[in-house]
Amino acid sequence: MSIKFFNTLTRKKEEFKPINEKEVRLYSCGPTVYYFAHIGNLRAYLLMDNLRRVLKYNGYKLKHVMNITDVGHLVSDADEGEDKMMKAARRENKDPFEIANFYMNAFLKDLNLLNVDMPEIIARATEHIDIMEEYVKKIIENGFAYETENTIYFDTSKLDKYGVLSNRKIDDQKAGARVEFDNNKKNISDFALWIKAPENHIMKWDSFFGKAYPGWHLECSAMSYKYLGEQFDIHTGGVDHIPIHHENEIAQSKGFSGKIPANYWIHVEFLQVNGGKMAKSLNNLYTLKDLEEKGYEPLVYRMFNYASNYRAQINFTFEAMDSAKIALNRLREGYIKHSEGNDDVSDKEIEEYEKRFLEAINDDLNMPVAMSVVWDVIKNPKKSKKLQKLLLKFDEVLGLDLKNYKKQENILSDDILELIDKRNKARENKDWKESDRIRDILIEKGYSVKDSKEGTIVEK
Ligand code: AMP
Ligand code: ZN
């Protein structure tokens, strides 16, 4: 069955046709590791994960690169202000390399907690300075760059058209006038490729331009080229990347090889809070750890994201997180229910579910519709291992780790099992006081307690 993606480049939903049927090549813009990722950032990586899982579900092999920006991303995406890593180093009174290591590890841990299917290649900018230098030299050679005292700029006027992705005209950019416009720049949309490092800049490398460091946009072009070649299939990022970062990646690629690097550009919309931006200064910025402290395990946030399409803005509320928590529990309970049943379900019924699920995920990753199929399976009045198996198959895309849920469920320590046993005996003897006392102990130990015909059921 064909897959359709909304392609920002053509502004249309298009059938996906990989360059090489045997292996889909993708590139995802990764984080700048100067602080903890907030849950808005993490939405971008859940999209990346969802895309990977859907492609794999369709039988494709993947070669996927995600970068880690640990140098060169200035405070404004448009090359103004200080390097974010340097700013963080000052804030925390640490070496910028230490900052990068720390927040990169925190980020990778977050992805692991969210059960993100990791790209085959994680490329750190500071480990790819050589290829960046090679890339920038070729752009200069091809006549698409010029030198000022401190910077090598990309000359956007040399392109047939700058702004193919966002469809902007160069003139439009003057409207959003920049605060600090470098007077040495020839055109307002020109951007830095290679920057001479000031004396106090710790992250710098010897190069043809003296001690310097790369511009953020260059990093992605050079690293995608190194691992995926001049042209690959899919490029992902957040919508904020469309007007500057990805426009500049395309410009660089045209200057380097004359080609647009990726055929499909997929962008995830923003997670909002109370209809506005998520920002530290507004005190509405949450990390995965904040959510865990409020009683939401990371997979609840994953579930939360399935309530809307990646191209829609979502508003973050704790009410919506509560609904996601309930939904995840219902899903797990349904999975267990089917695992315990032996009812017969026809192959035709299974095939019908599979078909609907595949249609939904292949329609530009329509997860809300895919979830409605999952709920139909859960609510099927029959209890069947065939349905359990089907849920496991769907979970290859959902990534909710259903397979391991059962294992966790069954692991109850001996003292808990003893308490359950005692409570069941107390209830048999209608000793309600003792039964309540043991229930309270179990609750205190962090278990929920339910009564059923079979006796006490506890859940961590
Ligand atoms: P950064 O580390 O700032 O480069 O951002 C990492 C990723 O998070 C990028 O792909 C951004 O587009 C994305 N991003 C930032 N804020 C949000 C948000 N509120 N919602 C969704 N994605 C976001
Ligand atoms: Zn990038």
PDB file of N, CA and C in Angstrom, residues 266-350:
ATOM      1  N   ILE A 266       9.325  17.070   6.025  1.00  0.00           N
ATOM      2  CA  ILE A 266       8.196  16.854   6.940  1.00  0.00           C
ATOM      3  C   ILE A 266       8.439  17.677   8.212  1.00  0.00           C
ATOM      4  N   HIS A 267       7.458  18.498   8.546  1.00  0.00           N
ATOM      5  CA  HIS A 267       7.632  19.401   9.695  1.00  0.00           C
ATOM      6  C   HIS A 267       6.529  19.220  10.724  1.00  0.00           C
ATOM      7  N   VAL A 268       6.934  19.183  11.962  1.00  0.00           N
ATOM      8  CA  VAL A 268       5.977  18.997  13.059  1.00  0.00           C
ATOM      9  C   VAL A 268       5.578  20.364  13.618  1.00  0.00           C
ATOM     10  N   GLU A 269       4.281  20.500  13.885  1.00  0.00           N
ATOM     11  CA  GLU A 269       3.771  21.766  14.449  1.00  0.00           C
ATOM     12  C   GLU A 269       4.135  21.877  15.930  1.00  0.00           C
ATOM     13  N   PHE A 270       3.931  23.036  16.447  1.00  0.00           N
ATOM     14  CA  PHE A 270       4.338  23.304  17.825  1.00  0.00           C
ATOM     15  C   PHE A 270       3.354  22.796  18.872  1.00  0.00           C
ATOM     16  N   LEU A 271       3.910  22.422  19.987  1.00  0.00           N
ATOM     17  CA  LEU A 271       3.128  22.160  21.184  1.00  0.00           C
ATOM     18  C   LEU A 271       2.971  23.509  21.876  1.00  0.00           C
ATOM     19  N   GLN A 272       1.742  23.842  22.194  1.00  0.00           N
ATOM     20  CA  GLN A 272       1.521  25.132  22.839  1.00  0.00           C
ATOM     21  C   GLN A 272       1.046  24.928  24.284  1.00  0.00           C
ATOM     22  N   VAL A 273       1.104  25.978  25.048  1.00  0.00           N
ATOM     23  CA  VAL A 273       0.562  25.919  26.404  1.00  0.00           C
ATOM     24  C   VAL A 273      -0.407  27.084  26.540  1.00  0.00           C
ATOM     25  N   ASN A 274      -1.609  26.775  26.922  1.00  0.00           N
ATOM     26  CA  ASN A 274      -2.662  27.800  27.030  1.00  0.00           C
ATOM     27  C   ASN A 274      -2.706  28.687  25.785  1.00  0.00           C
ATOM     28  N   GLY A 275      -2.584  28.056  24.657  1.00  0.00           N
ATOM     29  CA  GLY A 275      -2.703  28.787  23.397  1.00  0.00           C
ATOM     30  C   GLY A 275      -1.476  29.620  23.054  1.00  0.00           C
ATOM     31  N   GLY A 276      -0.431  29.557  23.882  1.00  0.00           N
ATOM     32  CA  GLY A 276       0.764  30.378  23.601  1.00  0.00           C
ATOM     33  C   GLY A 276       2.026  29.542  23.621  1.00  0.00           C
ATOM     34  N   LYS A 277       3.125  30.241  23.585  1.00  0.00           N
ATOM     35  CA  LYS A 277       4.430  29.604  23.503  1.00  0.00           C
ATOM     36  C   LYS A 277       4.824  28.937  24.833  1.00  0.00           C
ATOM     37  N   MET A 278       5.600  27.873  24.716  1.00  0.00           N
ATOM     38  CA  MET A 278       6.156  27.262  25.916  1.00  0.00           C
ATOM     39  C   MET A 278       7.508  27.932  26.166  1.00  0.00           C
ATOM     40  N   ALA A 279       7.629  28.619  27.274  1.00  0.00           N
ATOM     41  CA  ALA A 279       8.873  29.353  27.505  1.00  0.00           C
ATOM     42  C   ALA A 279       9.212  29.359  28.991  1.00  0.00           C
ATOM     43  N   LYS A 280      10.506  29.312  29.242  1.00  0.00           N
ATOM     44  CA  LYS A 280      10.976  29.304  30.620  1.00  0.00           C
ATOM     45  C   LYS A 280      10.475  30.548  31.357  1.00  0.00           C
ATOM     46  N   SER A 281      10.540  31.690  30.639  1.00  0.00           N
ATOM     47  CA  SER A 281      10.168  32.953  31.273  1.00  0.00           C
ATOM     48  C   SER A 281       8.677  32.987  31.632  1.00  0.00           C
ATOM     49  N   LEU A 282       7.860  32.185  30.961  1.00  0.00           N
ATOM     50  CA  LEU A 282       6.422  32.167  31.262  1.00  0.00           C
ATOM     51  C   LEU A 282       6.081  31.097  32.307  1.00  0.00           C
ATOM     52  N   ASN A 283       7.121  30.413  32.758  1.00  0.00           N
ATOM     53  CA  ASN A 283       6.948  29.396  33.777  1.00  0.00           C
ATOM     54  C   ASN A 283       6.003  28.271  33.344  1.00  0.00           C
ATOM     55  N   ASN A 284       5.979  27.995  32.068  1.00  0.00           N
ATOM     56  CA  ASN A 284       5.091  26.935  31.578  1.00  0.00           C
ATOM     57  C   ASN A 284       5.872  25.911  30.748  1.00  0.00           C
ATOM     58  N   LEU A 285       7.150  25.840  31.038  1.00  0.00           N
ATOM     59  CA  LEU A 285       8.002  24.917  30.292  1.00  0.00           C
ATOM     60  C   LEU A 285       8.182  23.643  31.132  1.00  0.00           C
ATOM     61  N   TYR A 286       7.816  22.512  30.558  1.00  0.00           N
ATOM     62  CA  TYR A 286       7.946  21.261  31.299  1.00  0.00           C
ATOM     63  C   TYR A 286       8.918  20.320  30.618  1.00  0.00           C
ATOM     64  N   THR A 287       9.677  19.612  31.456  1.00  0.00           N
ATOM     65  CA  THR A 287      10.534  18.551  30.939  1.00  0.00           C
ATOM     66  C   THR A 287       9.847  17.222  31.271  1.00  0.00           C
ATOM     67  N   LEU A 288      10.408  16.154  30.750  1.00  0.00           N
ATOM     68  CA  LEU A 288       9.859  14.830  31.041  1.00  0.00           C
ATOM     69  C   LEU A 288       9.914  14.548  32.544  1.00  0.00           C
ATOM     70  N   LYS A 289      10.985  15.036  33.147  1.00  0.00           N
ATOM     71  CA  LYS A 289      11.163  14.824  34.595  1.00  0.00           C
ATOM     72  C   LYS A 289      10.055  15.545  35.378  1.00  0.00           C
ATOM     73  N   ASP A 290       9.719  16.778  34.936  1.00  0.00           N
ATOM     74  CA  ASP A 290       8.628  17.507  35.604  1.00  0.00           C
ATOM     75  C   ASP A 290       7.344  16.685  35.539  1.00  0.00           C
ATOM     76  N   LEU A 291       7.104  16.098  34.362  1.00  0.00           N
ATOM     77  CA  LEU A 291       5.874  15.306  34.217  1.00  0.00           C
ATOM     78  C   LEU A 291       5.907  14.084  35.131  1.00  0.00           C
ATOM     79  N   GLU A 292       7.075  13.464  35.207  1.00  0.00           N
ATOM     80  CA  GLU A 292       7.187  12.275  36.070  1.00  0.00           C
ATOM     81  C   GLU A 292       6.933  12.648  37.527  1.00  0.00           C
ATOM     82  N   GLU A 293       7.448  13.814  37.911  1.00  0.00           N
ATOM     83  CA  GLU A 293       7.237  14.255  39.289  1.00  0.00           C
ATOM     84  C   GLU A 293       5.762  14.516  39.568  1.00  0.00           C
ATOM     85  N   LYS A 294       5.015  14.844  38.531  1.00  0.00           N
ATOM     86  CA  LYS A 294       3.577  15.073  38.706  1.00  0.00           C
ATOM     87  C   LYS A 294       2.768  13.785  38.511  1.00  0.00           C
ATOM     88  N   GLY A 295       3.466  12.666  38.358  1.00  0.00           N
ATOM     89  CA  GLY A 295       2.774  11.375  38.305  1.00  0.00           C
ATOM     90  C   GLY A 295       2.440  10.870  36.915  1.00  0.00           C
ATOM     91  N   TYR A 296       3.089  11.427  35.892  1.00  0.00           N
ATOM     92  CA  TYR A 296       2.835  10.938  34.533  1.00  0.00           C
ATOM     93  C   TYR A 296       4.086  10.249  34.015  1.00  0.00           C
ATOM     94  N   GLU A 297       3.998   8.958  33.764  1.00  0.00           N
ATOM     95  CA  GLU A 297       5.162   8.268  33.204  1.00  0.00           C
ATOM     96  C   GLU A 297       5.375   8.750  31.766  1.00  0.00           C
ATOM     97  N   PRO A 298       6.601   8.660  31.257  1.00  0.00           N
ATOM     98  CA  PRO A 298       6.896   9.203  29.920  1.00  0.00           C
ATOM     99  C   PRO A 298       5.966   8.698  28.816  1.00  0.00           C
ATOM    100  N   LEU A 299       5.570   7.431  28.896  1.00  0.00           N
ATOM    101  CA  LEU A 299       4.727   6.897  27.818  1.00  0.00           C
ATOM    102  C   LEU A 299       3.340   7.563  27.784  1.00  0.00           C
ATOM    103  N   VAL A 300       2.948   8.175  28.888  1.00  0.00           N
ATOM    104  CA  VAL A 300       1.676   8.916  28.882  1.00  0.00           C
ATOM    105  C   VAL A 300       1.805  10.112  27.937  1.00  0.00           C
ATOM    106  N   TYR A 301       2.982  10.732  27.945  1.00  0.00           N
ATOM    107  CA  TYR A 301       3.187  11.875  27.030  1.00  0.00           C
ATOM    108  C   TYR A 301       3.166  11.407  25.572  1.00  0.00           C
ATOM    109  N   ARG A 302       3.677  10.216  25.341  1.00  0.00           N
ATOM    110  CA  ARG A 302       3.631   9.642  24.000  1.00  0.00           C
ATOM    111  C   ARG A 302       2.166   9.457  23.571  1.00  0.00           C
ATOM    112  N   MET A 303       1.391   8.898  24.495  1.00  0.00           N
ATOM    113  CA  MET A 303      -0.037   8.656  24.234  1.00  0.00           C
ATOM    114  C   MET A 303      -0.756   9.988  23.969  1.00  0.00           C
ATOM    115  N   PHE A 304      -0.416  10.996  24.752  1.00  0.00           N
ATOM    116  CA  PHE A 304      -1.003  12.334  24.599  1.00  0.00           C
ATOM    117  C   PHE A 304      -0.856  12.826  23.152  1.00  0.00           C
ATOM    118  N   ASN A 305       0.297  12.557  22.567  1.00  0.00           N
ATOM    119  CA  ASN A 305       0.569  13.030  21.209  1.00  0.00           C
ATOM    120  C   ASN A 305      -0.284  12.345  20.145  1.00  0.00           C
ATOM    121  N   TYR A 306      -0.786  11.144  20.465  1.00  0.00           N
ATOM    122  CA  TYR A 306      -1.581  10.426  19.470  1.00  0.00           C
ATOM    123  C   TYR A 306      -3.006  10.965  19.346  1.00  0.00           C
ATOM    124  N   ALA A 307      -3.348  11.924  20.188  1.00  0.00           N
ATOM    125  CA  ALA A 307      -4.705  12.483  20.102  1.00  0.00           C
ATOM    126  C   ALA A 307      -4.815  13.479  18.951  1.00  0.00           C
ATOM    127  N   SER A 308      -3.685  13.893  18.384  1.00  0.00           N
ATOM    128  CA  SER A 308      -3.785  14.832  17.262  1.00  0.00           C
ATOM    129  C   SER A 308      -2.744  14.510  16.204  1.00  0.00           C
ATOM    130  N   ASN A 309      -2.988  15.067  15.039  1.00  0.00           N
ATOM    131  CA  ASN A 309      -2.050  14.867  13.942  1.00  0.00           C
ATOM    132  C   ASN A 309      -0.810  15.736  14.165  1.00  0.00           C
ATOM    133  N   TYR A 310       0.321  15.290  13.680  1.00  0.00           N
ATOM    134  CA  TYR A 310       1.569  16.042  13.909  1.00  0.00           C
ATOM    135  C   TYR A 310       1.555  17.414  13.241  1.00  0.00           C
ATOM    136  N   ARG A 311       0.641  17.581  12.252  1.00  0.00           N
ATOM    137  CA  ARG A 311       0.602  18.881  11.563  1.00  0.00           C
ATOM    138  C   ARG A 311      -0.335  19.876  12.234  1.00  0.00           C
ATOM    139  N   ALA A 312      -0.931  19.445  13.348  1.00  0.00           N
ATOM    140  CA  ALA A 312      -1.815  20.362  14.074  1.00  0.00           C
ATOM    141  C   ALA A 312      -1.092  20.846  15.326  1.00  0.00           C
ATOM    142  N   GLN A 313      -1.314  22.099  15.653  1.00  0.00           N
ATOM    143  CA  GLN A 313      -0.775  22.569  16.935  1.00  0.00           C
ATOM    144  C   GLN A 313      -1.553  21.842  18.027  1.00  0.00           C
ATOM    145  N   ILE A 314      -0.867  21.468  19.105  1.00  0.00           N
ATOM    146  CA  ILE A 314      -1.645  20.919  20.223  1.00  0.00           C
ATOM    147  C   ILE A 314      -1.435  21.805  21.427  1.00  0.00           C
ATOM    148  N   ASN A 315      -2.498  21.870  22.207  1.00  0.00           N
ATOM    149  CA  ASN A 315      -2.422  22.655  23.418  1.00  0.00           C
ATOM    150  C   ASN A 315      -2.164  21.704  24.580  1.00  0.00           C
ATOM    151  N   PHE A 316      -1.120  21.990  25.334  1.00  0.00           N
ATOM    152  CA  PHE A 316      -0.786  21.125  26.459  1.00  0.00           C
ATOM    153  C   PHE A 316      -1.607  21.516  27.684  1.00  0.00           C
ATOM    154  N   THR A 317      -2.354  20.546  28.232  1.00  0.00           N
ATOM    155  CA  THR A 317      -3.044  20.780  29.509  1.00  0.00           C
ATOM    156  C   THR A 317      -2.892  19.519  30.356  1.00  0.00           C
ATOM    157  N   PHE A 318      -2.991  19.681  31.656  1.00  0.00           N
ATOM    158  CA  PHE A 318      -2.915  18.502  32.511  1.00  0.00           C
ATOM    159  C   PHE A 318      -4.188  17.671  32.428  1.00  0.00           C
ATOM    160  N   GLU A 319      -5.304  18.308  32.051  1.00  0.00           N
ATOM    161  CA  GLU A 319      -6.547  17.536  31.849  1.00  0.00           C
ATOM    162  C   GLU A 319      -6.319  16.544  30.699  1.00  0.00           C
ATOM    163  N   ALA A 320      -5.697  17.061  29.633  1.00  0.00           N
ATOM    164  CA  ALA A 320      -5.447  16.180  28.481  1.00  0.00           C
ATOM    165  C   ALA A 320      -4.456  15.073  28.855  1.00  0.00           C
ATOM    166  N   MET A 321      -3.507  15.395  29.721  1.00  0.00           N
ATOM    167  CA  MET A 321      -2.556  14.365  30.175  1.00  0.00           C
ATOM    168  C   MET A 321      -3.277  13.313  31.024  1.00  0.00           C
ATOM    169  N   ASP A 322      -4.256  13.774  31.828  1.00  0.00           N
ATOM    170  CA  ASP A 322      -5.030  12.805  32.622  1.00  0.00           C
ATOM    171  C   ASP A 322      -5.785  11.855  31.706  1.00  0.00           C
ATOM    172  N   SER A 323      -6.366  12.412  30.641  1.00  0.00           N
ATOM    173  CA  SER A 323      -7.091  11.552  29.697  1.00  0.00           C
ATOM    174  C   SER A 323      -6.132  10.554  29.050  1.00  0.00           C
ATOM    175  N   ALA A 324      -4.922  11.039  28.718  1.00  0.00           N
ATOM    176  CA  ALA A 324      -3.936  10.143  28.094  1.00  0.00           C
ATOM    177  C   ALA A 324      -3.535   9.028  29.065  1.00  0.00           C
ATOM    178  N   LYS A 325      -3.455   9.377  30.334  1.00  0.00           N
ATOM    179  CA  LYS A 325      -3.075   8.385  31.350  1.00  0.00           C
ATOM    180  C   LYS A 325      -4.146   7.300  31.447  1.00  0.00           C
ATOM    181  N   ILE A 326      -5.397   7.737  31.476  1.00  0.00           N
ATOM    182  CA  ILE A 326      -6.503   6.776  31.545  1.00  0.00           C
ATOM    183  C   ILE A 326      -6.507   5.906  30.284  1.00  0.00           C
ATOM    184  N   ALA A 327      -6.294   6.575  29.142  1.00  0.00           N
ATOM    185  CA  ALA A 327      -6.310   5.837  27.872  1.00  0.00           C
ATOM    186  C   ALA A 327      -5.210   4.772  27.853  1.00  0.00           C
ATOM    187  N   LEU A 328      -4.016   5.126  28.332  1.00  0.00           N
ATOM    188  CA  LEU A 328      -2.916   4.157  28.328  1.00  0.00           C
ATOM    189  C   LEU A 328      -3.244   2.966  29.228  1.00  0.00           C
ATOM    190  N   ASN A 329      -3.844   3.260  30.383  1.00  0.00           N
ATOM    191  CA  ASN A 329      -4.233   2.158  31.278  1.00  0.00           C
ATOM    192  C   ASN A 329      -5.287   1.265  30.645  1.00  0.00           C
ATOM    193  N   ARG A 330      -6.239   1.894  29.966  1.00  0.00           N
ATOM    194  CA  ARG A 330      -7.298   1.112  29.314  1.00  0.00           C
ATOM    195  C   ARG A 330      -6.698   0.225  28.230  1.00  0.00           C
ATOM    196  N   LEU A 331      -5.755   0.797  27.524  1.00  0.00           N
ATOM    197  CA  LEU A 331      -5.104   0.044  26.451  1.00  0.00           C
ATOM    198  C   LEU A 331      -4.365  -1.171  27.029  1.00  0.00           C
ATOM    199  N   ARG A 332      -3.659  -0.941  28.113  1.00  0.00           N
ATOM    200  CA  ARG A 332      -2.915  -2.042  28.731  1.00  0.00           C
ATOM    201  C   ARG A 332      -3.863  -3.109  29.287  1.00  0.00           C
ATOM    202  N   GLU A 333      -4.942  -2.639  29.904  1.00  0.00           N
ATOM    203  CA  GLU A 333      -5.908  -3.604  30.447  1.00  0.00           C
ATOM    204  C   GLU A 333      -6.518  -4.431  29.325  1.00  0.00           C
ATOM    205  N   GLY A 334      -6.837  -3.762  28.224  1.00  0.00           N
ATOM    206  CA  GLY A 334      -7.416  -4.456  27.068  1.00  0.00           C
ATOM    207  C   GLY A 334      -6.446  -5.484  26.514  1.00  0.00           C
ATOM    208  N   TYR A 335      -5.194  -5.114  26.501  1.00  0.00           N
ATOM    209  CA  TYR A 335      -4.156  -6.027  26.005  1.00  0.00           C
ATOM    210  C   TYR A 335      -4.089  -7.280  26.896  1.00  0.00           C
ATOM    211  N   ILE A 336      -4.117  -7.056  28.201  1.00  0.00           N
ATOM    212  CA  ILE A 336      -4.086  -8.185  29.146  1.00  0.00           C
ATOM    213  C   ILE A 336      -5.352  -9.030  28.985  1.00  0.00           C
ATOM    214  N   LYS A 337      -6.498  -8.355  28.845  1.00  0.00           N
ATOM    215  CA  LYS A 337      -7.771  -9.069  28.679  1.00  0.00           C
ATOM    216  C   LYS A 337      -7.672 -10.044  27.499  1.00  0.00           C
ATOM    217  N   HIS A 338      -7.195  -9.543  26.361  1.00  0.00           N
ATOM    218  CA  HIS A 338      -7.114 -10.420  25.193  1.00  0.00           C
ATOM    219  C   HIS A 338      -6.079 -11.531  25.383  1.00  0.00           C
ATOM    220  N   SER A 339      -5.024 -11.220  26.134  1.00  0.00           N
ATOM    221  CA  SER A 339      -3.986 -12.236  26.315  1.00  0.00           C
ATOM    222  C   SER A 339      -4.505 -13.414  27.132  1.00  0.00           C
ATOM    223  N   GLU A 340      -5.586 -13.168  27.872  1.00  0.00           N
ATOM    224  CA  GLU A 340      -6.111 -14.235  28.733  1.00  0.00           C
ATOM    225  C   GLU A 340      -7.242 -15.023  28.070  1.00  0.00           C
ATOM    226  N   GLY A 341      -7.617 -14.604  26.821  1.00  0.00           N
ATOM    227  CA  GLY A 341      -8.807 -15.214  26.213  1.00  0.00           C
ATOM    228  C   GLY A 341      -8.489 -16.244  25.156  1.00  0.00           C
ATOM    229  N   ASN A 342      -9.479 -17.094  24.903  1.00  0.00           N
ATOM    230  CA  ASN A 342      -9.313 -18.123  23.872  1.00  0.00           C
ATOM    231  C   ASN A 342     -10.449 -18.106  22.858  1.00  0.00           C
ATOM    232  N   ASP A 343     -11.191 -17.000  22.803  1.00  0.00           N
ATOM    233  CA  ASP A 343     -12.300 -16.926  21.847  1.00  0.00           C
ATOM    234  C   ASP A 343     -11.747 -16.919  20.430  1.00  0.00           C
ATOM    235  N   ASP A 344     -12.558 -17.396  19.522  1.00  0.00           N
ATOM    236  CA  ASP A 344     -12.093 -17.410  18.138  1.00  0.00           C
ATOM    237  C   ASP A 344     -12.508 -16.114  17.442  1.00  0.00           C
ATOM    238  N   VAL A 345     -11.576 -15.536  16.735  1.00  0.00           N
ATOM    239  CA  VAL A 345     -11.867 -14.349  15.925  1.00  0.00           C
ATOM    240  C   VAL A 345     -11.460 -14.696  14.504  1.00  0.00           C
ATOM    241  N   SER A 346     -12.334 -14.376  13.542  1.00  0.00           N
ATOM    242  CA  SER A 346     -12.033 -14.816  12.175  1.00  0.00           C
ATOM    243  C   SER A 346     -10.834 -14.058  11.595  1.00  0.00           C
ATOM    244  N   ASP A 347     -10.131 -14.720  10.671  1.00  0.00           N
ATOM    245  CA  ASP A 347      -8.991 -14.074  10.017  1.00  0.00           C
ATOM    246  C   ASP A 347      -9.445 -12.839   9.263  1.00  0.00           C
ATOM    247  N   LYS A 348     -10.674 -12.911   8.757  1.00  0.00           N
ATOM    248  CA  LYS A 348     -11.196 -11.782   7.982  1.00  0.00           C
ATOM    249  C   LYS A 348     -11.315 -10.531   8.881  1.00  0.00           C
ATOM    250  N   GLU A 349     -11.789 -10.770  10.093  1.00  0.00           N
ATOM    251  CA  GLU A 349     -11.935  -9.643  11.025  1.00  0.00           C
ATOM    252  C   GLU A 349     -10.566  -9.017  11.339  1.00  0.00           C
ATOM    253  N   ILE A 350      -9.570  -9.882  11.543  1.00  0.00           N
ATOM    254  CA  ILE A 350      -8.203  -9.407  11.823  1.00  0.00           C
ATOM    255  C   ILE A 350      -7.680  -8.602  10.624  1.00  0.00           C
TER     256      ILE A 350
END
